[in-house]
Coordinates of C-alpha atoms in Angstrom, one line a residue:
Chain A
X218 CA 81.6 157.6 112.0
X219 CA 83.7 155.4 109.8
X220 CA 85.9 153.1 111.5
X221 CA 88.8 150.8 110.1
X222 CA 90.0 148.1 112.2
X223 CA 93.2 145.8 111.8
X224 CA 93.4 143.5 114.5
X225 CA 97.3 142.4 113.5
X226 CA 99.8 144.8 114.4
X227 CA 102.3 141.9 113.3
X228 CA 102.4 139.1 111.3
X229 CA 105.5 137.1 110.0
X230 CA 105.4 135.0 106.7
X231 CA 108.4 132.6 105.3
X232 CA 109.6 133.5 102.0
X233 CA 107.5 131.8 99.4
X234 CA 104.6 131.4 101.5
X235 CA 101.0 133.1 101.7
X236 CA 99.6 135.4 104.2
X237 CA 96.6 136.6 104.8
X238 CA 96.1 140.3 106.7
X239 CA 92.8 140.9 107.9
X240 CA 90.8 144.1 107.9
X241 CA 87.1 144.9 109.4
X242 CA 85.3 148.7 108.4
X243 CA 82.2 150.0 109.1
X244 CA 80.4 152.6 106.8
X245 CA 77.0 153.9 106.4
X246 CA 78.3 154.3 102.4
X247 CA 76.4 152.7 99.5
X248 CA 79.3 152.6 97.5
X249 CA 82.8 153.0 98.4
X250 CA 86.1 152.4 97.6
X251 CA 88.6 149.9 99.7
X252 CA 92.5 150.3 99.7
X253 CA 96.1 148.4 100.9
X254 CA 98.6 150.6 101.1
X255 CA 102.1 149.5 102.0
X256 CA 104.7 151.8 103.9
X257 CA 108.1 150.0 103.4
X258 CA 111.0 150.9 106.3
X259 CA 111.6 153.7 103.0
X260 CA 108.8 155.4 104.1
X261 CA 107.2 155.9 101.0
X262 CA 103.6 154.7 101.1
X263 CA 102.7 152.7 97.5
X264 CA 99.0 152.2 97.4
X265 CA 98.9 147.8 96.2
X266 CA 95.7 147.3 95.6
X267 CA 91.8 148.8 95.2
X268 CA 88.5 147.5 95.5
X269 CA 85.6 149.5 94.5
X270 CA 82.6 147.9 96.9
X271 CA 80.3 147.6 94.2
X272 CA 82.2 145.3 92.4
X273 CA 81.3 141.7 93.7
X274 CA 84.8 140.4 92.2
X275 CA 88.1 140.1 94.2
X276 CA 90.5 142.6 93.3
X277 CA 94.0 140.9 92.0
X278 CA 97.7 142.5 91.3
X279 CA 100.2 140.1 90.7
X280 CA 100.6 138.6 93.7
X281 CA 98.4 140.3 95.6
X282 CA 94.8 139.7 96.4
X283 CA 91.6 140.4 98.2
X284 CA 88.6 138.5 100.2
X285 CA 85.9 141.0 100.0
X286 CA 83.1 140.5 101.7
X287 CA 80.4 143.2 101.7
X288 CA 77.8 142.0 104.1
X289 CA 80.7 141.6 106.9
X290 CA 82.2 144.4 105.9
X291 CA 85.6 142.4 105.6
X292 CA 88.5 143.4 103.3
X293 CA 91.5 140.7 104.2
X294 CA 94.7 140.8 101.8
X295 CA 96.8 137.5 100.5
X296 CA 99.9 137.8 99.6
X297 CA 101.4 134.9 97.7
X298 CA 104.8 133.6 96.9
X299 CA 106.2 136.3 99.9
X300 CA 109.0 138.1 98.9
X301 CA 111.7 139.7 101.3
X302 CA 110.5 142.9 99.6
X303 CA 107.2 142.5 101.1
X304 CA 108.2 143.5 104.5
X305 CA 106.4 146.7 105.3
X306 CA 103.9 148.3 107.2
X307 CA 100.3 147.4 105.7
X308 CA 97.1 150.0 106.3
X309 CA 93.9 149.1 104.8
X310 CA 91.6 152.3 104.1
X311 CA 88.2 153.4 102.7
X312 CA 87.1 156.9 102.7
X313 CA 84.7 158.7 104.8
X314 CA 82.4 161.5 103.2
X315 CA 83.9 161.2 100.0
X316 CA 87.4 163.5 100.6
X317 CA 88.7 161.8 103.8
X318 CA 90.5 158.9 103.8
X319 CA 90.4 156.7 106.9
X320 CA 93.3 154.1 107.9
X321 CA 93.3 151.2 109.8
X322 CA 96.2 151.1 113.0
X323 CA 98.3 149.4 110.8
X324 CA 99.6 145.4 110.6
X325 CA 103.4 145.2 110.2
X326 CA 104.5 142.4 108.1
X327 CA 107.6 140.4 108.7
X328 CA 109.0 138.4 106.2
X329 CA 111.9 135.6 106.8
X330 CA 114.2 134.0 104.5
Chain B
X1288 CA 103.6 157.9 85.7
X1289 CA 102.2 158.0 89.3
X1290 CA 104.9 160.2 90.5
X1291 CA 104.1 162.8 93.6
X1292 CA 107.5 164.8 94.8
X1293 CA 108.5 166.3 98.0
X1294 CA 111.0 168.8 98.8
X1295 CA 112.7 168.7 101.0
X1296 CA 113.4 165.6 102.1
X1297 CA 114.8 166.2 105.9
X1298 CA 114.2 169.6 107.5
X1299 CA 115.2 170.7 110.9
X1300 CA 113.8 173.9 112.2
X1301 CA 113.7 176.0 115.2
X1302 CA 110.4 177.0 116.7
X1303 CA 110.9 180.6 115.6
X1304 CA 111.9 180.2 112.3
X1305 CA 109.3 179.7 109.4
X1306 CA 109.6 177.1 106.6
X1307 CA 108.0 175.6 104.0
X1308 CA 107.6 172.2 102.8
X1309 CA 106.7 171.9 98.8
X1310 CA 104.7 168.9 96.8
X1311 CA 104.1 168.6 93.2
X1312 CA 102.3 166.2 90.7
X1313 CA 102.0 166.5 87.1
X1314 CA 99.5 163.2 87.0
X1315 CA 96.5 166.3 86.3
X1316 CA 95.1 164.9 89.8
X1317 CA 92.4 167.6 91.0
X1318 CA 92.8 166.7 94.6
X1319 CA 95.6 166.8 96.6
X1320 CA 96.4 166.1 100.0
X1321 CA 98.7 167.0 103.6
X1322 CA 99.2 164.6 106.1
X1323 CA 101.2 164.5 109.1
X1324 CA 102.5 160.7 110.7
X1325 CA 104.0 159.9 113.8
X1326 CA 106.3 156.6 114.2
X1327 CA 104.2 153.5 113.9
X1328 CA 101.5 155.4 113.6
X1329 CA 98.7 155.9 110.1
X1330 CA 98.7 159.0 108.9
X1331 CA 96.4 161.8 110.1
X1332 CA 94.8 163.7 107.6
X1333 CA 95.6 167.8 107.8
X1334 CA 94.2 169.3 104.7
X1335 CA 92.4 168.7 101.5
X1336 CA 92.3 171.1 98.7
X1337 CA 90.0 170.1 95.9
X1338 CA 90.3 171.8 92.5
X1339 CA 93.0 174.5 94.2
X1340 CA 90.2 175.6 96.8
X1341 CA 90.3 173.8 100.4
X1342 CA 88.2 171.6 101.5
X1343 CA 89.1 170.3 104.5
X1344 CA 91.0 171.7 107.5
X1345 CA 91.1 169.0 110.6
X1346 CA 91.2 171.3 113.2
X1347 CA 95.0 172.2 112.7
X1348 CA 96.5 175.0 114.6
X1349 CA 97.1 178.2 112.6
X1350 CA 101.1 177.5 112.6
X1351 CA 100.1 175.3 109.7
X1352 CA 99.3 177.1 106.6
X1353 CA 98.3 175.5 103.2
X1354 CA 98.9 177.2 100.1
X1355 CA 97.9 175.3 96.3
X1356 CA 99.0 178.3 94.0
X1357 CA 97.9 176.0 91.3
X1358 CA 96.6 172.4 90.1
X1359 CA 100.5 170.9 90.5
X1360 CA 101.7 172.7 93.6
X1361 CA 100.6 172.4 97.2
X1362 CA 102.6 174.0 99.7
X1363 CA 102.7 173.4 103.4
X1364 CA 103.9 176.6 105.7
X1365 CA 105.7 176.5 109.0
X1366 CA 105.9 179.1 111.6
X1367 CA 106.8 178.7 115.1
X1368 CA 106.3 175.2 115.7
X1369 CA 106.5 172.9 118.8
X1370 CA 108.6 170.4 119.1
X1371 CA 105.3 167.6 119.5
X1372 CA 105.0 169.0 115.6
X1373 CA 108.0 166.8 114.7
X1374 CA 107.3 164.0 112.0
X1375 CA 106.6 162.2 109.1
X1376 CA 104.9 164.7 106.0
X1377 CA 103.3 163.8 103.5
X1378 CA 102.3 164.9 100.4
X1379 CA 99.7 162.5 98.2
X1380 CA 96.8 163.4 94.8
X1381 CA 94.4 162.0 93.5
X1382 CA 92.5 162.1 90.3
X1383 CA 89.2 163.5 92.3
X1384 CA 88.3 163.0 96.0
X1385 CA 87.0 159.6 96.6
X1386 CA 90.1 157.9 94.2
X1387 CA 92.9 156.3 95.2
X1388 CA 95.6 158.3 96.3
X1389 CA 99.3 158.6 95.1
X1390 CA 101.8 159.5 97.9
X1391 CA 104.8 161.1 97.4
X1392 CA 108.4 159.8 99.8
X1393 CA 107.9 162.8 102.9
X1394 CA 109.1 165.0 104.6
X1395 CA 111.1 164.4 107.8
X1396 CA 110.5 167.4 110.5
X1397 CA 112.6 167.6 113.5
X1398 CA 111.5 170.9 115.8
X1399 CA 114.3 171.9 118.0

């Protein structure tokens, strides 16, 4: 079965600063797709960034980034220049059998001024 | 426009009355999605419906009924629920199964 594994249920970051939020999967897929998603104290999960596994180059949005690393079957996040807005919930996810999408526990980011 | 809406936002039910909880997305996304999340929790996958027909059920109890009357609307029925049924809905499409998917804000559910 596929698993996703966040080993961080919390992480704290200074304004300005980087951060880097791990996540392990495991999948017997060929090719996949890899998502953050970010669930703000709002509630409203906003998916921040995709990497499709075939793809040997890093994903980028703004300020966001990933570290993919296929044979490890890593997917780690950075987040530069933090932002008080950044404070949420973070789930990494990946879908299993095509239609089912499967989230990680969860790392909750804390962001001081 | 990446826009999926939920209606309503708060309900509180008793566990004999019936509701229903309403999504919609005019993105043309052929898949579209329930989930149901408890506090601190990821979201647990309910139902998929794929091009209006289901696809997946997890194993949810019959008190929750899924309804797509067409390619925008997915409807979510309630009927004597338990209290343990109170949470955190959510509505999300994608373009096709396997693509990212676009949430909309929730549903709160309190069973009393």
């Amino acid at each position: 079965a596929q698993t996703v594994t966040q080993s961080q249920p919390e992480m704290s970051v200074q304004e300005a600063e980087t951060v880097t939020l791990s996540c392990t999967y495991d999948t017997s897929e060929s090719d996949y797709y890899l998502f953050w998603y970010k669930q703000p104290p709002s509630r409203q999960m906003i998916l921040v960034i995709r990497q499709e596994a075939y793809k040997q180059q890093n994903a980028t949005e703004n300020r966001f980034s990933v570290n993919f690393q296929k044979a490890a079957k890593s997917f780690s996040l950075k987040i530069s220049d933090s932002q008080l807005g950044d404070a949420a919930m973070y789930f990494c996810a990946t879908y299993y059998n095509t239609d089912k999408l499967i989230f990680g526990t969860g790392t909750r980011l804390q962001v001081f001024p | 426009d990446t826009e999926v809406t939920q209606t309503p936002k708060h309900l509180v039910m008793g566990m004999t009355n019936k509701k229903s909880l309403k999504c919609e997305q005019h993105m043309g996304h052929r898949a579209m999605y329930w989930y149901k999340q408890k506090a601190k929790k990821p979201p647990e996958l309910m139902f998929v419906y794929s091009y209006e027909k289901l696809s997946i059920n997890e194993s949810v109890p019959s008190r929750f009924s899924p309804e797509c009357p067409n390619s925008s609307l997915l409807n979510l029925h309630l009927h004597a629920l338990q209290p343990e049924d109170s949470a955190l809905y959510l509505c999300a499409s994608s373009q096709d199964a396997g693509n990212e998917q676009y949430f909309g804000p929730g549903t709160r559910l309190t069973v009393t």
